[in-house]
Structures are given as structure tokens and as C-alpha cells.
Amino acid sequence: MNIIKSFIILLSVFMWNCFLQKSDNQDRNSRNLILAAAAVKAAEVPNFLSGYARYAFLAYSDSYSAAVDLQTKIKAFTGSPGESTLKAAKAEWRKARISYLQTEILRFSSGPIDNKEILSVTKDGEKSELEPLINAWPLDETYLDNYISSSRTVSETELISANMNSAVVSSENDSAKNIAVGWHSIEYLLWGADASGNLTAGTRPYTDYTSASNASRRVLYLNTVTDLLVKHIGLVKDSWDPDKSGNYAVSFKANPGNTSLKNVMNGLVKFAKGEWGGERLKGLNTNSQEDEHSCFSDNSKNDAYYDAQGFINLYTGNYKALKSVNETFSGLSTIAGSDSSIFTNAKTARDSYCLNENLEDSTQNQTCTSGSVSSRYDSLLISTSNSERSILTGKVQTAIVSVGDSLAAIAKNYGIAIVSE
Amino acid sequence: MTTKQFTVFIIMMYFLSGCRTESDVKRRQTAAAAAIVLGASADDLGEEYSAGNLTVFDDSSNAFNSPGSNLKGQRVIDFNTGNAVFDSTWIPAGNSVLSGRGPLWNSSSCRGCHVFDGRGRPPKQEETELTSMLIRLSIPGTDANGGPLGVPGYGTQLNTRYNAGKSLTSAEGSVSITYTEVPGSFPDGEKYSLRRPNYNITYNFNSVPSSLMISPRTAPMIPGLGLLEAIPESDILANADEKDSDSNGISGRPNYVYDVLSGKKILGRFGWKANNPSLRQQNQGAFLGDMGITSPLFPSEGCESASTQYSACVSEGSGNNGHYEGTEINKLSVDFITFYTQTVGVPARRNWNSADVKNGKKLFSEIGCTYCHIPKFTTGKVKDFPEISGQTIRPYTDLLLHDMGEDLSDGRPDFLAEGKEWRTAPLWGIGLIQTVNGHNNLLHDGRARGFQEAVLWHGGEAEKSREKYKSLSKADRNSVLKFLESL
């Protein structure tokens, strides 16, 4: 066989093999790769980053004013503890969570919420980023109870210190920290423990704030952690405020070396796979009621629903703000190319949760559509025979993973490698 | 055209045909196989794929916690669930969620020690606690299963943390480490200094006997563990040479350790002394020993009956909230975390093709390092687990025990492993520890500050190779280090 002949035959064999493999390849990444060339809209990137910064400011502003409303209701409760003031405070907590949850999509992106080099609270020379002071979980109830029953000072600085520091640990290992402040501490102080095996929200009596032992310290503790929440969300809001000097939005929008886009895309993927489609659904996969996220209030379905809503806001560039005004900005869709599945999947992930567990304000409960989860979330976690589980373990998980994959593909179009976790 | 030219020609055409979009791994391996069939030698084609199709192309700080590249669909979801369990922070009994940490513990999450799934280290000078490292304890003799005999009141591990605000008033003890610099020099005159650790341990409970033995151990890396578990036992045993019958000075031997599930002694693969037989047992052992979490395999809380603090310890009760199978972590969560530890991918090699690295690789072999750091294995067929089955992997370990000399000895036996004996550490991924974990503290106790110090601490069976390394020219020594960095 001469060389030319063998060359032609071999090359044909390899190319045919190659063709077969390509046509057979159903992997979405490669499909996206083919679409990639047309999908890069580099000129839109600055607009999107401005849109992102705008959304961040709007969302944190809303969360801030909702937290201020919560503060008002909590002060009303602690000033005059009773059934109705407690109920009003609980209802307001649920309402305030709606705004905060829609900011969660901004996490993991090296921004003010969780990068302590950009924004931090310092205590005893140790810096903490804001997220662990606002939304840390799991809450150590016994630690919090012990703190209240001890003689330790209840003040903003002391509680920050208690939250940040239990023992001197290395900066990379926060595993010995106690959680004393934030959304879930307020949740626990309003609802009380999620008595296990008992499929209800916590049932803390208002008398914990009147006649129970340490009632006055509990009042002080609740007021203090609420004040801290308002203050800390305010700090994050301010860092995105275009009118504040030295605000983060300026350097963010400058996007040196494409860093901002890189951080944002990585944050979005991490949020989708790790949090929204990971941590939030863990208890379901492991049949573990102890993995329920907002366990004291039974607000877990709202966590998932409004996490999805936050993503949809950022993707579409459409945000229904608290004041009921539709705010628009350049969303992720402007740089995303033609992959429409990302929006459909996010909507699926959102609408599969039927929000019907608001005991304090039943007007907020949805009428459940077919295909959405109407069961109590905590019962769903442990009841393997409940047919609604498959909505979340099947459809929702798959949808969120697809969102994550689509996001990674978009990032790749812009030369951004996604690092997992 | 010679055979060799012809081989190169075919491989070139193969790549010319434009197939390099997806499944690069598989294709290169096919090419490698073709090359082998056609008699090409020297290069290990596809050598950058450290973990076969599980290899991940990520050299960032997340290089150690990515799903193996061949995981798809539901398997990625399962991986993410396992990852979420790995990252979960546990809190004490008496809480509504994730309840059951302690009463005595070292870390409240897996991630706490295995930071970014990477390598643990001793505390830095300004740090006062062990965070990604622990101290094993025992006294002479063996327990009923042939393992280390626990110290009365403490057991086999020093828990340096405890649930404050409950019955206990302190942890089992605390540790501080100081170092003595040990200077040395290469034959070419270059000087170096190694640091020898000294442990000062305060024991808060019972007084400890003078026969006490300790073994400091840093947290090992997670990438690739499932592949190590999938190496056929016969392939590991084939490298054992207890009597050194080939007279090369290397006498690797297997550790046989207690398998809780079967109640038998089986081959040990994991841990610094190959003292654990399976990931399932290793993981659940760590849940109990390191975090104080009871599990299906280890359902009893680790309160030591001889401890002066025994009643305080048991008074905390269980954190299972009356749920599940009566343990603090349930079987499903254990299944997910086991799956996770089986499927974390290993980063691909970087710069594997540079002349310097290739020279280093050649020298690494020539001076005898590969007698124990065996470059390549093929995993066996694992039932219902195609991702880790039949993979060509390059872990650079034989998973056997070797005498590493008096300097590295902890003097504490662990099943068949003597004080001087350690399992050959896998080397895949080590070049990225600096990137992921911000340090390069190597060996079981993290005493080595970088690859060269790790090499220089090698004694016993590795002494000859170490001396050969020392005699290399400075440039060649650097090549070896470059090679290690490329792993």
C-alpha cells in the first residue's frame, strides 16, 4: 500500500468516525458551543453590568425598607407583647423575607454581600463579611437560649462578636462559629423550636416575652438582632447606592479585565447548583427534616420560590419592586444568546412551589395549580410516599441544573471558565 | 517510513481530522492505545489525564471539588447533594436542624477540615488551634479488632473542641506545636533546613499514662478517592514485596484492617497508614470521630466510659430528634456523601509537556521514586458505577505501607502498620495544593514546607532515592520539583 493511499483511507476513517461522534452528541454544552459564535454580544456587557448594579441597588433597597417595616412590627410586639402583636410581627417577617430572598441571587459573586475585602464588619480585629451576619444557618438555638439565660451583655457589638467568634480559628475555617444573629435568629425568637416529628411551625407563646424566665433579656435580644439586621442590610444597600461616594457599583461597572462579569457568572452558577438547586433541596434528597431551611416558620417553600424569582428578575431585567412599580434594566438575557430554555427552566423551578403555608396572613396563600407542590414542605421531606416529591426531585432539580449548565455555556462564550462550588 | 514514523503519522492525522471538541479524554486514550499497539514507546500518551475520564480541567482554587468530567444528568444532581452534605455545618443536640454535633469534636463540617476538599495543615504561628489536623492517640496493645488500643478516658483521637454551654466544661485537650530547625546541605554545597515538630499537648480529662503514643495527621485530599477504591485488590497486592525478593530495597506491604460491615480484616486503602478499608467506613468514622455524629455504621456516641467527664458527655443525649434510623445522620445522607467522595474529579496535569517537566518525570523514575509512587493503574469494574470503572488513572501511589525511617516515625502502630510505616501518599493533584489551600505543607503532619522538604524527609526504604535526589545537579533537582508541581 503506498503512502498516499493509506493517507486517504485513514483520514477518511477518522473523519467519518468524527462525524458520527459529533452528530451523535446530545450533550448540551456542545450544542451551545455551536451556537456560541453568534451568541457573544460583547457590546452589551457594560449595559448588563450596569443593569446588574441597578438591580442590586433596587433589591437591597427594597429589602432594607422591608426590614425597617419588620423592625417597626417587632418593636410593637416587644413593647406590648400579645397574640395579635406577635402574629403581626410574624406576618411581617414572612413579608420581609420576600424582598431579601430576591437578593440572594447576588451572592457568591465577590460583591459586598459576601466579600469581606469589599464590605465588612470588624470586631476585635477580625473582619466578617455581611452574609453570615444577615442570613447564617443553621441556627444554634441552644447557644442562643444559653446566651439569653446567661449574664452576658446583650448589645449590638457583643452579639456580633458572639456570632463571629467562638474560639480563635483560622480564617479559612469557620466551622467553630456560633450563629447568634440574622434572619433565622429572629425567626426562632418569633416562632420557637421546630419540635421534631411535629409537623407544624414553631409554637412559641408570647408569654416568653412577658412572664417567662429571662423575658426582658429575650425582649432585648430580639430588638437587638432586629436592629442589627436593618443596619447590616443597610450597609449592603449603601455599597450599591450610586449616590454614595465610594460606592462599589462604580468599580464593579468598570469591569477591569472582565473581572466583574467573571465574578457574576461564577456566582450565578454557584448559586444555582450549590444553593438554589443544591442546599435548598438537600433535605428532600436525603429524607431529612433536619435539613429544612426555614424550619421554625415553615417558610421553606418561599425560600425556593423567591430564590427563583430573584434569578428571573436578573435574567429578564424586569423587577416588580415593593412599591409596585415595574423597574426595568438590562438583564442577563441581553448577553445570553438565543437559549430560551433558561427562562422556561427558571419559571418551572419557581412555579412548582405552591405558597400556601402562611398561617398569619392567609390572603398571601396561593391557590395551588396542578403540578405544583401543595403539601407542607416538612412533611414532604420525610414522607417518601408523597407523590409530590417527584415534582421537586425530578422536574425542579433538573430545571435548575439546566439553568446552571446554560449559565456555564453563556460564560464560556465570553471566555469565562466556571469554577464549581 | 519506519514503524515509529508511521505511528506518529497516524496520530497526527487523527488530530488533524478535527475531532478535538468533546470527549477529548476518550479520543486521546484511543490514540494512546493505538500508539501502544503500533509499538511507540517512551511517552505516556494522555498522561495529563490524571484520573481518566474523571479528570477535570480546572486549575483554580476549586480544582479539588469538581464533579468528575464524566458525570452527567442525575449523577451531577446526586454529586451536588453529596456536596451539600459535605458542606453542612452541624450543631449540637437539642436543635431543630442538623442536630447532633459533639459533645466532643474537632470540626463541625467535613469542609471544616477538608478545606475546599484539599489538604489540611498544622496551625500557623499566630493560630492557637488545630483546624484541619488532628492527633490520634493510643496505648500499647490492640483492641478487640486488632486496631489501636484507645487511651482510657480519651479513646483513639484527641477532640480539641466541645459543645460549650452544656454539661462539659472543656474539650479533651489542646495542642501547640513548636518546630526545631534541622539544617542540612546537598553534595553541591547548597544548604537547606527542615523543621522537626514538637507537640505540647494539654490533657484536660484523665491523666495520661507514660506509655501514651500520639500520631498527628493532617486532613487528606478528597479528589480521586473513588478511583483508588476501584483499583483491583490483586493489582495492589501484585506490588507487595514484603521480603524484598527483588532486592531493590523496597518492601511494600499491605495493611489489613477491620471492616466493620463484614466483621473481617480486609485490605486497607485510606488514611495515612492505609488504616481504613473503604470510603463508606472512612466517612462514617470521620463523622463520629471528628464531628461526634452517629451514623448507621457507628450508631453509638463516642463518650469514653473511663472518662472523668463520662456523665457530662452522655448527658447531652442524641441529636437524632427521634427520627430516621436512630442515628444523627441517616443512611441516605451517608449514601450521598459516599457517592460524592467517590466522584470528585482530579485536576488534569499542567505543563506536562514541557521539556523541564518531562526531564523531571524521567529523573523521578530513574532515582527510584516510582517503585512506590507507582504512576499508573487501571480501575476494575465497579457494579452500577460506569464512571469509575475501567479508568486509566495516574495516582502515583501503590497504596502499600513502607518503612519511611526513624525521622518520620510516629511510634504508633495502626493495625499492621508500624510506627515507621506509612502508606505511599498519592501525588495526583499535589501541584495545586498551594492554589487551593494557600500552603504547601506536606507529609502526614504537614512538617514539610514544599516538595523538596517532603523529599528530604524520606528515609528508610526511600533513603537511597533521597540520596540520589540530593546528588542530582541543581537543575535536575528543579526539574523533579517542576514535575511534582505539574501533578
GROMACS .gro file of N, CA and C in nm, chain A residues 169-242:
model
  222
  169VAL      N    1  -1.004   3.075   6.537
  169VAL     CA    2  -0.984   2.974   6.435
  169VAL      C    3  -0.916   3.039   6.315
  170SER      N    4  -0.871   2.957   6.225
  170SER     CA    5  -0.806   3.015   6.109
  170SER      C    6  -0.911   3.078   6.019
  171SER      N    7  -0.867   3.170   5.938
  171SER     CA    8  -0.962   3.245   5.858
  171SER      C    9  -1.037   3.158   5.759
  172GLU      N   10  -0.976   3.047   5.717
  172GLU     CA   11  -1.042   2.967   5.615
  172GLU      C   12  -1.139   2.867   5.675
  173ASN      N   13  -1.139   2.853   5.804
  173ASN     CA   14  -1.221   2.751   5.868
  173ASN      C   15  -1.315   2.816   5.966
  174ASP      N   16  -1.441   2.829   5.925
  174ASP     CA   17  -1.536   2.896   6.012
  174ASP      C   18  -1.622   2.794   6.086
  175SER      N   19  -1.574   2.672   6.093
  175SER     CA   20  -1.661   2.565   6.141
  175SER      C   21  -1.689   2.575   6.291
  176ALA      N   22  -1.621   2.660   6.362
  176ALA     CA   23  -1.647   2.667   6.505
  176ALA      C   24  -1.726   2.792   6.543
  177LYS      N   25  -1.779   2.859   6.445
  177LYS     CA   26  -1.855   2.979   6.477
  177LYS      C   27  -1.997   2.947   6.521
  178ASN      N   28  -2.047   3.029   6.609
  178ASN     CA   29  -2.186   3.015   6.650
  178ASN      C   30  -2.268   3.116   6.574
  179ILE      N   31  -2.394   3.083   6.557
  179ILE     CA   32  -2.480   3.175   6.486
  179ILE      C   33  -2.577   3.237   6.586
  180ALA      N   34  -2.564   3.365   6.606
  180ALA     CA   35  -2.641   3.433   6.710
  180ALA      C   36  -2.731   3.543   6.655
  181VAL      N   37  -2.710   3.582   6.531
  181VAL     CA   38  -2.784   3.696   6.475
  181VAL      C   39  -2.839   3.661   6.336
  182GLY      N   40  -2.914   3.754   6.279
  182GLY     CA   41  -2.961   3.736   6.142
  182GLY      C   42  -3.108   3.692   6.133
  183TRP      N   43  -3.152   3.674   6.010
  183TRP     CA   44  -3.292   3.638   5.982
  183TRP      C   45  -3.340   3.521   6.065
  184HIS      N   46  -3.258   3.417   6.073
  184HIS     CA   47  -3.307   3.295   6.138
  184HIS      C   48  -3.309   3.307   6.289
  185SER      N   49  -3.227   3.396   6.344
  185SER     CA   50  -3.237   3.419   6.489
  185SER      C   51  -3.371   3.488   6.519
  186ILE      N   52  -3.410   3.581   6.435
  186ILE     CA   53  -3.539   3.648   6.455
  186ILE      C   54  -3.654   3.548   6.436
  187GLU      N   55  -3.639   3.466   6.333
  187GLU     CA   56  -3.740   3.363   6.307
  187GLU      C   57  -3.758   3.274   6.431
  188TYR      N   58  -3.646   3.231   6.487
  188TYR     CA   59  -3.653   3.144   6.605
  188TYR      C   60  -3.714   3.218   6.725
  189LEU      N   61  -3.678   3.343   6.739
  189LEU     CA   62  -3.730   3.419   6.854
  189LEU      C   63  -3.880   3.448   6.839
  190LEU      N   64  -3.930   3.447   6.717
  190LEU     CA   65  -4.073   3.468   6.698
  190LEU      C   66  -4.152   3.337   6.704
  191TRP      N   67  -4.100   3.233   6.640
  191TRP     CA   68  -4.177   3.109   6.630
  191TRP      C   69  -4.141   3.004   6.734
  192GLY      N   70  -4.013   3.001   6.773
  192GLY     CA   71  -3.968   2.895   6.862
  192GLY      C   72  -3.930   2.770   6.786
  193ALA      N   73  -3.885   2.669   6.863
  193ALA     CA   74  -3.826   2.549   6.802
  193ALA      C   75  -3.926   2.476   6.713
  194ASP      N   76  -3.868   2.407   6.615
  194ASP     CA   77  -3.947   2.324   6.526
  194ASP      C   78  -3.947   2.185   6.586
  195ALA      N   79  -4.041   2.163   6.679
  195ALA     CA   80  -4.042   2.037   6.752
  195ALA      C   81  -4.047   1.923   6.651
  196SER      N   82  -3.948   1.839   6.658
  196SER     CA   83  -3.933   1.740   6.553
  196SER      C   84  -4.040   1.632   6.561
  197GLY      N   85  -4.078   1.583   6.447
  197GLY     CA   86  -4.183   1.483   6.441
  197GLY      C   87  -4.320   1.548   6.447
  198ASN      N   88  -4.318   1.676   6.477
  198ASN     CA   89  -4.441   1.750   6.494
  198ASN      C   90  -4.454   1.841   6.372
  199LEU      N   91  -4.542   1.807   6.282
  199LEU     CA   92  -4.543   1.877   6.155
  199LEU      C   93  -4.620   2.009   6.163
  200THR      N   94  -4.562   2.102   6.236
  200THR     CA   95  -4.616   2.237   6.241
  200THR      C   96  -4.497   2.332   6.246
  201ALA      N   97  -4.527   2.459   6.232
  201ALA     CA   98  -4.425   2.559   6.259
  201ALA      C   99  -4.405   2.564   6.411
  202GLY      N  100  -4.304   2.640   6.453
  202GLY     CA  101  -4.282   2.655   6.596
  202GLY      C  102  -4.403   2.720   6.664
  203THR      N  103  -4.417   2.695   6.792
  203THR     CA  104  -4.538   2.744   6.862
  203THR      C  105  -4.500   2.825   6.985
  204ARG      N  106  -4.405   2.913   6.973
  204ARG     CA  107  -4.360   2.992   7.088
  204ARG      C  108  -4.474   3.082   7.137
  205PRO      N  109  -4.503   3.078   7.267
  205PRO     CA  110  -4.608   3.166   7.320
  205PRO      C  111  -4.555   3.307   7.342
  206TYR      N  112  -4.642   3.406   7.329
  206TYR     CA  113  -4.597   3.544   7.351
  206TYR      C  114  -4.551   3.565   7.495
  207THR      N  115  -4.595   3.475   7.583
  207THR     CA  116  -4.555   3.489   7.725
  207THR      C  117  -4.405   3.471   7.745
  208ASP      N  118  -4.337   3.417   7.644
  208ASP     CA  119  -4.190   3.414   7.653
  208ASP      C  120  -4.135   3.556   7.666
  209TYR      N  121  -4.219   3.652   7.628
  209TYR     CA  122  -4.176   3.793   7.634
  209TYR      C  123  -4.242   3.870   7.746
  210THR      N  124  -4.318   3.796   7.830
  210THR     CA  125  -4.382   3.865   7.944
  210THR      C  126  -4.347   3.796   8.075
  211SER      N  127  -4.403   3.677   8.096
  211SER     CA  128  -4.389   3.613   8.227
  211SER      C  129  -4.280   3.506   8.233
  212ALA      N  130  -4.233   3.459   8.117
  212ALA     CA  131  -4.133   3.351   8.120
  212ALA      C  132  -4.002   3.401   8.180
  213SER      N  133  -3.920   3.305   8.223
  213SER     CA  134  -3.792   3.349   8.279
  213SER      C  135  -3.709   3.414   8.169
  214ASN      N  136  -3.633   3.513   8.208
  214ASN     CA  137  -3.548   3.590   8.117
  214ASN      C  138  -3.625   3.665   8.009
  215ALA      N  139  -3.754   3.691   8.034
  215ALA     CA  140  -3.837   3.757   7.932
  215ALA      C  141  -3.776   3.890   7.889
  216SER      N  142  -3.731   3.968   7.985
  216SER     CA  143  -3.682   4.101   7.947
  216SER      C  144  -3.552   4.091   7.868
  217ARG      N  145  -3.470   3.990   7.899
  217ARG     CA  146  -3.348   3.972   7.818
  217ARG      C  147  -3.384   3.922   7.678
  218ARG      N  148  -3.491   3.845   7.669
  218ARG     CA  149  -3.535   3.797   7.536
  218ARG      C  150  -3.585   3.916   7.453
  219VAL      N  151  -3.660   4.005   7.519
  219VAL     CA  152  -3.705   4.127   7.452
  219VAL      C  153  -3.585   4.204   7.397
  220LEU      N  154  -3.487   4.221   7.483
  220LEU     CA  155  -3.368   4.297   7.444
  220LEU      C  156  -3.295   4.228   7.328
  221TYR      N  157  -3.285   4.096   7.339
  221TYR     CA  158  -3.215   4.020   7.236
  221TYR      C  159  -3.285   4.034   7.102
  222LEU      N  160  -3.417   4.017   7.102
  222LEU     CA  161  -3.492   4.027   6.976
  222LEU      C  162  -3.480   4.167   6.916
  223ASN      N  163  -3.495   4.267   7.000
  223ASN     CA  164  -3.481   4.404   6.949
  223ASN      C  165  -3.342   4.427   6.891
  224THR      N  166  -3.243   4.374   6.960
  224THR     CA  167  -3.105   4.399   6.917
  224THR      C  168  -3.073   4.330   6.784
  225VAL      N  169  -3.113   4.204   6.771
  225VAL     CA  170  -3.082   4.136   6.644
  225VAL      C  171  -3.163   4.196   6.529
  226THR      N  172  -3.281   4.249   6.560
  226THR     CA  173  -3.359   4.315   6.454
  226THR      C  174  -3.291   4.445   6.410
  227ASP      N  175  -3.245   4.522   6.507
  227ASP     CA  176  -3.172   4.644   6.473
  227ASP      C  177  -3.048   4.612   6.389
  228LEU      N  178  -2.981   4.505   6.427
  228LEU     CA  179  -2.860   4.466   6.352
  228LEU      C  180  -2.893   4.426   6.209
  229LEU      N  181  -3.003   4.355   6.193
  229LEU     CA  182  -3.043   4.313   6.059
  229LEU      C  183  -3.065   4.435   5.969
  230VAL      N  184  -3.140   4.532   6.023
  230VAL     CA  185  -3.167   4.654   5.946
  230VAL      C  186  -3.035   4.723   5.911
  231LYS      N  187  -2.950   4.734   6.010
  231LYS     CA  188  -2.823   4.802   5.990
  231LYS      C  189  -2.737   4.732   5.884
  232HIS      N  190  -2.731   4.601   5.893
  232HIS     CA  191  -2.642   4.526   5.803
  232HIS      C  192  -2.695   4.525   5.660
  233ILE      N  193  -2.826   4.509   5.643
  233ILE     CA  194  -2.880   4.516   5.506
  233ILE      C  195  -2.858   4.658   5.452
  234GLY      N  196  -2.871   4.756   5.540
  234GLY     CA  197  -2.846   4.895   5.501
  234GLY      C  198  -2.705   4.915   5.449
  235LEU      N  199  -2.608   4.852   5.514
  235LEU     CA  200  -2.469   4.865   5.468
  235LEU      C  201  -2.452   4.808   5.327
  236VAL      N  202  -2.517   4.696   5.301
  236VAL     CA  203  -2.505   4.635   5.168
  236VAL      C  204  -2.573   4.725   5.065
  237LYS      N  205  -2.692   4.772   5.102
  237LYS     CA  206  -2.764   4.863   5.012
  237LYS      C  207  -2.677   4.984   4.978
  238ASP      N  208  -2.619   5.046   5.082
  238ASP     CA  209  -2.539   5.167   5.060
  238ASP      C  210  -2.421   5.142   4.966
  239SER      N  211  -2.365   5.021   4.975
  239SER     CA  212  -2.248   4.995   4.891
  239SER      C  213  -2.286   4.988   4.743
  240TRP      N  214  -2.413   4.967   4.714
  240TRP     CA  215  -2.460   4.967   4.574
  240TRP      C  216  -2.526   5.100   4.536
  241ASP      N  217  -2.534   5.193   4.631
  241ASP     CA  218  -2.607   5.317   4.607
  241ASP      C  219  -2.526   5.410   4.517
  242PRO      N  220  -2.575   5.439   4.397
  242PRO     CA  221  -2.496   5.522   4.304
  242PRO      C  222  -2.471   5.663   4.357
   0.00000   0.00000   0.00000
